Amino acid sequence: MGSRDGSGDSTGGQGYAADIDSIREAQARIAPYVHRTPVLSSTSIDAVAGKQLFFKCECFQKAGAFKIRGASNSIFALDDEQASKGVVTHSSGNHAAAVALAAKLRGIPAHIVIPKNAPACKIDNVRRYGGKVIWSDVSIESRESVCKRVQEETGAVLIHPFNNKYTIRWWFNFWCGPCCKGHKPFNTYSGSRAKRC
């Protein structure tokens, strides 16, 4: 489950952020809410690099970035009581939009603390997904302070941009995908030029 302090850790700090079971659990949890994006390669770029390279095309992902994976895993891991008061995060970019969208998919409020110098397009994304924008100054201290205040006022659960085991698990899921789906590991691809995971 989630945690009030944003760690996503209900074990009191013991144990690892991810193991194979939690990664598979994350994969199943987020599957209905994210795209299986392609892994592409380019013989022209391979020739320049002198190696076979693979590109995970998360530009085709919902919300336009990979961040929706961690946000979805974090938000859909919350129990109903935790989720009922919504979520809060701080971000000036893709995590902000991802949390807003994942919260919308779950049907709960999203309070998004955004620094005043954030790009207009990022702010528009948050609002388009139904997130409530709350302004902070540009420093990380201000972001965290405003986020804490919103959390105390609303009871919302903090979805930390990176320091949260549910956010971390999507990363392993992201790269484990081709292997867990029965594809060859990245370094053994030689035929097909596209895979999805």
mmCIF file of N, CA and C in Angstrom, residues 28-144:
data_model
loop_
_atom_site.group_PDB
_atom_site.id
_atom_site.type_symbol
_atom_site.label_atom_id
_atom_site.label_comp_id
_atom_site.label_asym_id
_atom_site.label_seq_id
_atom_site.Cartn_x
_atom_site.Cartn_y
_atom_site.Cartn_z
ATOM 1 N N ALA A 28 1.033 -6.351 -13.482
ATOM 2 C CA ALA A 28 -0.393 -6.674 -13.570
ATOM 3 C C ALA A 28 -1.258 -5.486 -13.167
ATOM 4 N N ARG A 29 -0.803 -4.733 -12.151
ATOM 5 C CA ARG A 29 -1.598 -3.616 -11.648
ATOM 6 C C ARG A 29 -1.749 -2.515 -12.686
ATOM 7 N N ILE A 30 -0.668 -2.195 -13.395
ATOM 8 C CA ILE A 30 -0.724 -1.055 -14.312
ATOM 9 C C ILE A 30 -1.190 -1.420 -15.720
ATOM 10 N N ALA A 31 -1.246 -2.712 -16.033
ATOM 11 C CA ALA A 31 -1.556 -3.150 -17.402
ATOM 12 C C ALA A 31 -2.820 -2.504 -17.993
ATOM 13 N N PRO A 32 -3.912 -2.361 -17.223
ATOM 14 C CA PRO A 32 -5.112 -1.766 -17.827
ATOM 15 C C PRO A 32 -5.004 -0.268 -18.097
ATOM 16 N N TYR A 33 -3.967 0.371 -17.567
ATOM 17 C CA TYR A 33 -3.922 1.834 -17.584
ATOM 18 C C TYR A 33 -2.800 2.423 -18.425
ATOM 19 N N VAL A 34 -1.908 1.599 -18.930
ATOM 20 C CA VAL A 34 -0.790 2.110 -19.729
ATOM 21 C C VAL A 34 -0.728 1.386 -21.069
ATOM 22 N N HIS A 35 -0.019 2.010 -22.005
ATOM 23 C CA HIS A 35 0.213 1.378 -23.306
ATOM 24 C C HIS A 35 1.417 0.436 -23.225
ATOM 25 N N ARG A 36 1.383 -0.624 -24.016
ATOM 26 C CA ARG A 36 2.585 -1.427 -24.251
ATOM 27 C C ARG A 36 3.306 -0.782 -25.434
ATOM 28 N N THR A 37 4.325 -0.014 -25.134
ATOM 29 C CA THR A 37 4.987 0.780 -26.164
ATOM 30 C C THR A 37 6.082 -0.026 -26.857
ATOM 31 N N PRO A 38 6.389 0.343 -28.101
ATOM 32 C CA PRO A 38 7.373 -0.437 -28.848
ATOM 33 C C PRO A 38 8.804 -0.176 -28.414
ATOM 34 N N VAL A 39 9.638 -1.180 -28.615
ATOM 35 C CA VAL A 39 11.090 -1.033 -28.531
ATOM 36 C C VAL A 39 11.586 -1.104 -29.972
ATOM 37 N N LEU A 40 12.155 -0.020 -30.445
ATOM 38 C CA LEU A 40 12.584 0.064 -31.842
ATOM 39 C C LEU A 40 14.103 0.084 -31.946
ATOM 40 N N SER A 41 14.601 -0.224 -33.119
ATOM 41 C CA SER A 41 16.033 -0.141 -33.379
ATOM 42 C C SER A 41 16.252 0.459 -34.758
ATOM 43 N N SER A 42 17.471 0.867 -35.021
ATOM 44 C CA SER A 42 17.805 1.520 -36.282
ATOM 45 C C SER A 42 19.164 1.038 -36.757
ATOM 46 N N THR A 43 19.206 0.444 -37.941
ATOM 47 C CA THR A 43 20.488 -0.029 -38.468
ATOM 48 C C THR A 43 21.432 1.142 -38.737
ATOM 49 N N SER A 44 20.876 2.302 -39.121
ATOM 50 C CA SER A 44 21.719 3.478 -39.387
ATOM 51 C C SER A 44 22.409 3.955 -38.118
ATOM 52 N N ILE A 45 21.661 4.027 -37.017
ATOM 53 C CA ILE A 45 22.245 4.460 -35.746
ATOM 54 C C ILE A 45 23.196 3.386 -35.218
ATOM 55 N N ASP A 46 22.824 2.112 -35.413
ATOM 56 C CA ASP A 46 23.731 1.023 -35.007
ATOM 57 C C ASP A 46 25.085 1.163 -35.694
ATOM 58 N N ALA A 47 25.049 1.525 -36.979
ATOM 59 C CA ALA A 47 26.294 1.654 -37.746
ATOM 60 C C ALA A 47 27.154 2.784 -37.202
ATOM 61 N N VAL A 48 26.531 3.892 -36.824
ATOM 62 C CA VAL A 48 27.275 5.027 -36.266
ATOM 63 C C VAL A 48 27.856 4.665 -34.898
ATOM 64 N N ALA A 49 27.059 3.982 -34.081
ATOM 65 C CA ALA A 49 27.480 3.651 -32.719
ATOM 66 C C ALA A 49 28.421 2.456 -32.662
ATOM 67 N N GLY A 50 28.372 1.605 -33.683
ATOM 68 C CA GLY A 50 29.168 0.390 -33.664
ATOM 69 C C GLY A 50 28.619 -0.646 -32.708
ATOM 70 N N LYS A 51 27.363 -0.482 -32.340
ATOM 71 C CA LYS A 51 26.686 -1.409 -31.423
ATOM 72 C C LYS A 51 25.219 -1.490 -31.828
ATOM 73 N N GLN A 52 24.559 -2.532 -31.350
ATOM 74 C CA GLN A 52 23.123 -2.645 -31.582
ATOM 75 C C GLN A 52 22.399 -1.943 -30.431
ATOM 76 N N LEU A 53 21.632 -0.911 -30.760
ATOM 77 C CA LEU A 53 20.942 -0.095 -29.770
ATOM 78 C C LEU A 53 19.436 -0.301 -29.866
ATOM 79 N N PHE A 54 18.753 -0.109 -28.736
ATOM 80 C CA PHE A 54 17.298 -0.257 -28.685
ATOM 81 C C PHE A 54 16.700 0.970 -28.028
ATOM 82 N N PHE A 55 15.572 1.427 -28.565
ATOM 83 C CA PHE A 55 14.928 2.649 -28.103
ATOM 84 C C PHE A 55 13.523 2.334 -27.612
ATOM 85 N N LYS A 56 13.302 2.571 -26.327
ATOM 86 C CA LYS A 56 11.986 2.333 -25.725
ATOM 87 C C LYS A 56 11.151 3.580 -25.961
ATOM 88 N N CYS A 57 10.144 3.460 -26.799
ATOM 89 C CA CYS A 57 9.420 4.625 -27.300
ATOM 90 C C CYS A 57 8.278 5.051 -26.383
ATOM 91 N N GLU A 58 8.650 5.544 -25.203
ATOM 92 C CA GLU A 58 7.646 6.009 -24.252
ATOM 93 C C GLU A 58 7.058 7.354 -24.641
ATOM 94 N N CYS A 59 7.540 7.932 -25.731
ATOM 95 C CA CYS A 59 6.888 9.136 -26.259
ATOM 96 C C CYS A 59 5.474 8.803 -26.749
ATOM 97 N N PHE A 60 5.192 7.512 -26.959
ATOM 98 C CA PHE A 60 3.850 7.065 -27.361
ATOM 99 C C PHE A 60 3.000 6.649 -26.158
ATOM 100 N N GLN A 61 3.540 6.837 -24.967
ATOM 101 C CA GLN A 61 2.847 6.419 -23.753
ATOM 102 C C GLN A 61 1.737 7.402 -23.386
ATOM 103 N N LYS A 62 0.764 6.947 -22.603
ATOM 104 C CA LYS A 62 -0.252 7.845 -22.066
ATOM 105 C C LYS A 62 0.436 8.938 -21.257
ATOM 106 N N ALA A 63 -0.107 10.138 -21.342
ATOM 107 C CA ALA A 63 0.477 11.330 -20.714
ATOM 108 C C ALA A 63 1.800 11.722 -21.366
ATOM 109 N N GLY A 64 2.202 11.012 -22.410
ATOM 110 C CA GLY A 64 3.368 11.402 -23.197
ATOM 111 C C GLY A 64 4.713 11.037 -22.621
ATOM 112 N N ALA A 65 4.745 10.206 -21.557
ATOM 113 C CA ALA A 65 6.029 9.873 -20.951
ATOM 114 C C ALA A 65 5.897 8.632 -20.078
ATOM 115 N N PHE A 66 7.039 8.045 -19.740
ATOM 116 C CA PHE A 66 7.076 6.825 -18.923
ATOM 117 C C PHE A 66 6.542 7.035 -17.513
ATOM 118 N N LYS A 67 6.434 8.274 -17.059
ATOM 119 C CA LYS A 67 6.054 8.548 -15.671
ATOM 120 C C LYS A 67 4.682 7.995 -15.305
ATOM 121 N N ILE A 68 3.809 7.790 -16.283
ATOM 122 C CA ILE A 68 2.483 7.251 -15.987
ATOM 123 C C ILE A 68 2.581 5.852 -15.388
ATOM 124 N N ARG A 69 3.651 5.127 -15.660
ATOM 125 C CA ARG A 69 3.819 3.776 -15.113
ATOM 126 C C ARG A 69 3.960 3.825 -13.587
ATOM 127 N N GLY A 70 4.871 4.640 -13.096
ATOM 128 C CA GLY A 70 5.069 4.749 -11.663
ATOM 129 C C GLY A 70 3.885 5.382 -10.959
ATOM 130 N N ALA A 71 3.294 6.400 -11.572
ATOM 131 C CA ALA A 71 2.136 7.062 -10.967
ATOM 132 C C ALA A 71 0.964 6.093 -10.862
ATOM 133 N N SER A 72 0.725 5.324 -11.905
ATOM 134 C CA SER A 72 -0.377 4.356 -11.884
ATOM 135 C C SER A 72 -0.140 3.277 -10.837
ATOM 136 N N ASN A 73 1.085 2.764 -10.773
ATOM 137 C CA ASN A 73 1.378 1.730 -9.794
ATOM 138 C C ASN A 73 1.186 2.260 -8.378
ATOM 139 N N SER A 74 1.659 3.465 -8.124
ATOM 140 C CA SER A 74 1.533 4.061 -6.796
ATOM 141 C C SER A 74 0.076 4.310 -6.417
ATOM 142 N N ILE A 75 -0.689 4.871 -7.338
ATOM 143 C CA ILE A 75 -2.063 5.268 -7.027
ATOM 144 C C ILE A 75 -3.000 4.066 -6.951
ATOM 145 N N PHE A 76 -2.823 3.095 -7.818
ATOM 146 C CA PHE A 76 -3.698 1.927 -7.776
ATOM 147 C C PHE A 76 -3.276 0.921 -6.700
ATOM 148 N N ALA A 77 -2.118 1.158 -6.057
ATOM 149 C CA ALA A 77 -1.721 0.337 -4.911
ATOM 150 C C ALA A 77 -2.370 0.820 -3.613
ATOM 151 N N LEU A 78 -2.905 2.034 -3.621
ATOM 152 C CA LEU A 78 -3.552 2.570 -2.424
ATOM 153 C C LEU A 78 -4.832 1.799 -2.124
ATOM 154 N N ASP A 79 -5.108 1.612 -0.841
ATOM 155 C CA ASP A 79 -6.405 1.019 -0.512
ATOM 156 C C ASP A 79 -7.482 2.101 -0.619
ATOM 157 N N ASP A 80 -8.737 1.699 -0.558
ATOM 158 C CA ASP A 80 -9.835 2.646 -0.785
ATOM 159 C C ASP A 80 -9.851 3.772 0.236
ATOM 160 N N GLU A 81 -9.520 3.465 1.473
ATOM 161 C CA GLU A 81 -9.517 4.501 2.508
ATOM 162 C C GLU A 81 -8.442 5.538 2.221
ATOM 163 N N GLN A 82 -7.255 5.088 1.859
ATOM 164 C CA GLN A 82 -6.175 6.012 1.522
ATOM 165 C C GLN A 82 -6.553 6.856 0.305
ATOM 166 N N ALA A 83 -7.091 6.207 -0.709
ATOM 167 C CA ALA A 83 -7.394 6.894 -1.964
ATOM 168 C C ALA A 83 -8.525 7.899 -1.821
ATOM 169 N N SER A 84 -9.399 7.702 -0.852
ATOM 170 C CA SER A 84 -10.609 8.532 -0.748
ATOM 171 C C SER A 84 -10.304 10.015 -0.554
ATOM 172 N N LYS A 85 -9.144 10.314 0.028
ATOM 173 C CA LYS A 85 -8.790 11.720 0.255
ATOM 174 C C LYS A 85 -7.879 12.277 -0.832
ATOM 175 N N GLY A 86 -7.610 11.468 -1.825
ATOM 176 C CA GLY A 86 -6.822 11.932 -2.949
ATOM 177 C C GLY A 86 -5.331 11.794 -2.746
ATOM 178 N N VAL A 87 -4.595 12.352 -3.688
ATOM 179 C CA VAL A 87 -3.139 12.272 -3.681
ATOM 180 C C VAL A 87 -2.553 13.655 -3.890
ATOM 181 N N VAL A 88 -1.291 13.804 -3.496
ATOM 182 C CA VAL A 88 -0.565 15.054 -3.680
ATOM 183 C C VAL A 88 0.842 14.726 -4.121
ATOM 184 N N THR A 89 1.400 15.573 -4.951
ATOM 185 C CA THR A 89 2.794 15.417 -5.357
ATOM 186 C C THR A 89 3.361 16.781 -5.687
ATOM 187 N N HIS A 90 4.671 16.820 -5.895
ATOM 188 C CA HIS A 90 5.306 18.048 -6.394
ATOM 189 C C HIS A 90 6.131 17.687 -7.621
ATOM 190 N N SER A 91 5.995 18.497 -8.643
ATOM 191 C CA SER A 91 6.704 18.240 -9.902
ATOM 192 C C SER A 91 6.490 19.424 -10.833
ATOM 193 N N SER A 92 7.455 19.655 -11.694
ATOM 194 C CA SER A 92 7.300 20.717 -12.693
ATOM 195 C C SER A 92 7.098 20.143 -14.090
ATOM 196 N N GLY A 93 6.885 18.829 -14.177
ATOM 197 C CA GLY A 93 6.832 18.246 -15.509
ATOM 198 C C GLY A 93 6.000 17.005 -15.648
ATOM 199 N N ASN A 94 6.625 15.936 -16.147
ATOM 200 C CA ASN A 94 5.890 14.743 -16.546
ATOM 201 C C ASN A 94 5.282 13.970 -15.373
ATOM 202 N N HIS A 95 5.939 13.965 -14.223
ATOM 203 C CA HIS A 95 5.367 13.273 -13.065
ATOM 204 C C HIS A 95 4.069 13.959 -12.639
ATOM 205 N N ALA A 96 4.041 15.277 -12.711
ATOM 206 C CA ALA A 96 2.836 16.027 -12.352
ATOM 207 C C ALA A 96 1.652 15.602 -13.215
ATOM 208 N N ALA A 97 1.855 15.561 -14.518
ATOM 209 C CA ALA A 97 0.786 15.160 -15.438
ATOM 210 C C ALA A 97 0.403 13.706 -15.226
ATOM 211 N N ALA A 98 1.390 12.863 -14.975
ATOM 212 C CA ALA A 98 1.126 11.431 -14.782
ATOM 213 C C ALA A 98 0.272 11.183 -13.541
ATOM 214 N N VAL A 99 0.586 11.864 -12.442
ATOM 215 C CA VAL A 99 -0.201 11.711 -11.226
ATOM 216 C C VAL A 99 -1.614 12.223 -11.442
ATOM 217 N N ALA A 100 -1.742 13.348 -12.128
ATOM 218 C CA ALA A 100 -3.072 13.884 -12.415
ATOM 219 C C ALA A 100 -3.899 12.895 -13.232
ATOM 220 N N LEU A 101 -3.285 12.294 -14.250
ATOM 221 C CA LEU A 101 -4.014 11.347 -15.098
ATOM 222 C C LEU A 101 -4.339 10.060 -14.343
ATOM 223 N N ALA A 102 -3.383 9.520 -13.613
ATOM 224 C CA ALA A 102 -3.634 8.279 -12.871
ATOM 225 C C ALA A 102 -4.723 8.483 -11.825
ATOM 226 N N ALA A 103 -4.723 9.645 -11.175
ATOM 227 C CA ALA A 103 -5.766 9.948 -10.197
ATOM 228 C C ALA A 103 -7.127 10.063 -10.880
ATOM 229 N N LYS A 104 -7.144 10.666 -12.043
ATOM 230 C CA LYS A 104 -8.392 10.763 -12.805
ATOM 231 C C LYS A 104 -8.912 9.372 -13.161
ATOM 232 N N LEU A 105 -8.023 8.480 -13.574
ATOM 233 C CA LEU A 105 -8.416 7.113 -13.913
ATOM 234 C C LEU A 105 -8.961 6.375 -12.691
ATOM 235 N N ARG A 106 -8.429 6.696 -11.521
ATOM 236 C CA ARG A 106 -8.904 6.074 -10.283
ATOM 237 C C ARG A 106 -10.150 6.776 -9.735
ATOM 238 N N GLY A 107 -10.406 7.998 -10.222
ATOM 239 C CA GLY A 107 -11.579 8.744 -9.781
ATOM 240 C C GLY A 107 -11.380 9.447 -8.453
ATOM 241 N N ILE A 108 -10.155 9.912 -8.199
ATOM 242 C CA ILE A 108 -9.851 10.592 -6.936
ATOM 243 C C ILE A 108 -9.187 11.941 -7.220
ATOM 244 N N PRO A 109 -9.197 12.852 -6.234
ATOM 245 C CA PRO A 109 -8.577 14.172 -6.436
ATOM 246 C C PRO A 109 -7.052 14.080 -6.518
ATOM 247 N N ALA A 110 -6.465 14.984 -7.284
ATOM 248 C CA ALA A 110 -5.008 15.092 -7.381
ATOM 249 C C ALA A 110 -4.608 16.539 -7.126
ATOM 250 N N HIS A 111 -3.801 16.761 -6.102
ATOM 251 C CA HIS A 111 -3.273 18.079 -5.765
ATOM 252 C C HIS A 111 -1.827 18.108 -6.245
ATOM 253 N N ILE A 112 -1.545 18.984 -7.183
ATOM 254 C CA ILE A 112 -0.232 18.993 -7.818
ATOM 255 C C ILE A 112 0.488 20.302 -7.499
ATOM 256 N N VAL A 113 1.560 20.208 -6.721
ATOM 257 C CA VAL A 113 2.371 21.380 -6.379
ATOM 258 C C VAL A 113 3.371 21.611 -7.502
ATOM 259 N N ILE A 114 3.299 22.794 -8.090
ATOM 260 C CA ILE A 114 4.118 23.113 -9.263
ATOM 261 C C ILE A 114 4.855 24.432 -9.025
ATOM 262 N N PRO A 115 6.148 24.474 -9.300
ATOM 263 C CA PRO A 115 6.879 25.734 -9.146
ATOM 264 C C PRO A 115 6.437 26.771 -10.179
ATOM 265 N N LYS A 116 6.566 28.019 -9.794
ATOM 266 C CA LYS A 116 6.055 29.108 -10.637
ATOM 267 C C LYS A 116 6.751 29.230 -11.977
ATOM 268 N N ASN A 117 7.934 28.626 -12.099
ATOM 269 C CA ASN A 117 8.656 28.729 -13.373
ATOM 270 C C ASN A 117 8.434 27.519 -14.286
ATOM 271 N N ALA A 118 7.471 26.682 -13.969
ATOM 272 C CA ALA A 118 7.207 25.491 -14.803
ATOM 273 C C ALA A 118 6.712 25.914 -16.186
ATOM 274 N N PRO A 119 7.051 25.148 -17.228
ATOM 275 C CA PRO A 119 6.577 25.468 -18.579
ATOM 276 C C PRO A 119 5.048 25.421 -18.661
ATOM 277 N N ALA A 120 4.492 26.348 -19.425
ATOM 278 C CA ALA A 120 3.027 26.443 -19.547
ATOM 279 C C ALA A 120 2.417 25.142 -20.065
ATOM 280 N N CYS A 121 3.118 24.472 -20.981
ATOM 281 C CA CYS A 121 2.571 23.242 -21.550
ATOM 282 C C CYS A 121 2.426 22.155 -20.487
ATOM 283 N N LYS A 122 3.339 22.124 -19.505
ATOM 284 C CA LYS A 122 3.270 21.136 -18.437
ATOM 285 C C LYS A 122 2.095 21.433 -17.504
ATOM 286 N N ILE A 123 1.887 22.706 -17.233
ATOM 287 C CA ILE A 123 0.762 23.121 -16.387
ATOM 288 C C ILE A 123 -0.556 22.791 -17.077
ATOM 289 N N ASP A 124 -0.618 23.056 -18.381
ATOM 290 C CA ASP A 124 -1.829 22.746 -19.158
ATOM 291 C C ASP A 124 -2.146 21.260 -19.106
ATOM 292 N N ASN A 125 -1.107 20.422 -19.172
ATOM 293 C CA ASN A 125 -1.320 18.969 -19.109
ATOM 294 C C ASN A 125 -1.963 18.564 -17.794
ATOM 295 N N VAL A 126 -1.460 19.101 -16.698
ATOM 296 C CA VAL A 126 -2.007 18.780 -15.379
ATOM 297 C C VAL A 126 -3.476 19.170 -15.311
ATOM 298 N N ARG A 127 -3.780 20.358 -15.765
ATOM 299 C CA ARG A 127 -5.165 20.843 -15.717
ATOM 300 C C ARG A 127 -6.063 20.033 -16.646
ATOM 301 N N ARG A 128 -5.551 19.652 -17.795
ATOM 302 C CA ARG A 128 -6.350 18.868 -18.737
ATOM 303 C C ARG A 128 -6.744 17.518 -18.145
ATOM 304 N N TYR A 129 -5.875 16.961 -17.303
ATOM 305 C CA TYR A 129 -6.172 15.684 -16.668
ATOM 306 C C TYR A 129 -6.931 15.841 -15.354
ATOM 307 N N GLY A 130 -7.299 17.069 -15.008
ATOM 308 C CA GLY A 130 -8.138 17.294 -13.836
ATOM 309 C C GLY A 130 -7.389 17.546 -12.545
ATOM 310 N N GLY A 131 -6.067 17.712 -12.611
ATOM 311 C CA GLY A 131 -5.295 17.991 -11.407
ATOM 312 C C GLY A 131 -5.500 19.414 -10.921
ATOM 313 N N LYS A 132 -5.491 19.583 -9.606
ATOM 314 C CA LYS A 132 -5.591 20.916 -9.006
ATOM 315 C C LYS A 132 -4.187 21.464 -8.825
ATOM 316 N N VAL A 133 -3.873 22.571 -9.482
ATOM 317 C CA VAL A 133 -2.546 23.163 -9.434
ATOM 318 C C VAL A 133 -2.409 24.043 -8.192
ATOM 319 N N ILE A 134 -1.349 23.807 -7.424
ATOM 320 C CA ILE A 134 -1.010 24.633 -6.268
ATOM 321 C C ILE A 134 0.418 25.125 -6.480
ATOM 322 N N TRP A 135 0.603 26.435 -6.392
ATOM 323 C CA TRP A 135 1.894 27.016 -6.734
ATOM 324 C C TRP A 135 2.882 26.949 -5.574
ATOM 325 N N SER A 136 4.157 26.813 -5.937
ATOM 326 C CA SER A 136 5.257 26.931 -4.978
ATOM 327 C C SER A 136 6.336 27.794 -5.609
ATOM 328 N N ASP A 137 7.331 28.164 -4.799
ATOM 329 C CA ASP A 137 8.523 28.784 -5.358
ATOM 330 C C ASP A 137 9.348 27.701 -6.043
ATOM 331 N N VAL A 138 10.449 28.108 -6.644
ATOM 332 C CA VAL A 138 11.182 27.170 -7.499
ATOM 333 C C VAL A 138 12.065 26.198 -6.733
ATOM 334 N N SER A 139 12.405 26.502 -5.496
ATOM 335 C CA SER A 139 13.326 25.628 -4.755
ATOM 336 C C SER A 139 12.645 24.320 -4.352
ATOM 337 N N ILE A 140 13.450 23.284 -4.184
ATOM 338 C CA ILE A 140 12.924 21.998 -3.742
ATOM 339 C C ILE A 140 12.360 22.114 -2.333
ATOM 340 N N GLU A 141 12.967 22.975 -1.514
ATOM 341 C CA GLU A 141 12.466 23.182 -0.160
ATOM 342 C C GLU A 141 11.047 23.747 -0.185
ATOM 343 N N SER A 142 10.797 24.684 -1.087
ATOM 344 C CA SER A 142 9.456 25.265 -1.200
ATOM 345 C C SER A 142 8.463 24.234 -1.710
ATOM 346 N N ARG A 143 8.848 23.477 -2.703
ATOM 347 C CA ARG A 143 7.963 22.428 -3.233
ATOM 348 C C ARG A 143 7.551 21.461 -2.129
ATOM 349 N N GLU A 144 8.547 20.993 -1.377
ATOM 350 C CA GLU A 144 8.270 20.014 -0.331
ATOM 351 C C GLU A 144 7.448 20.605 0.801
#
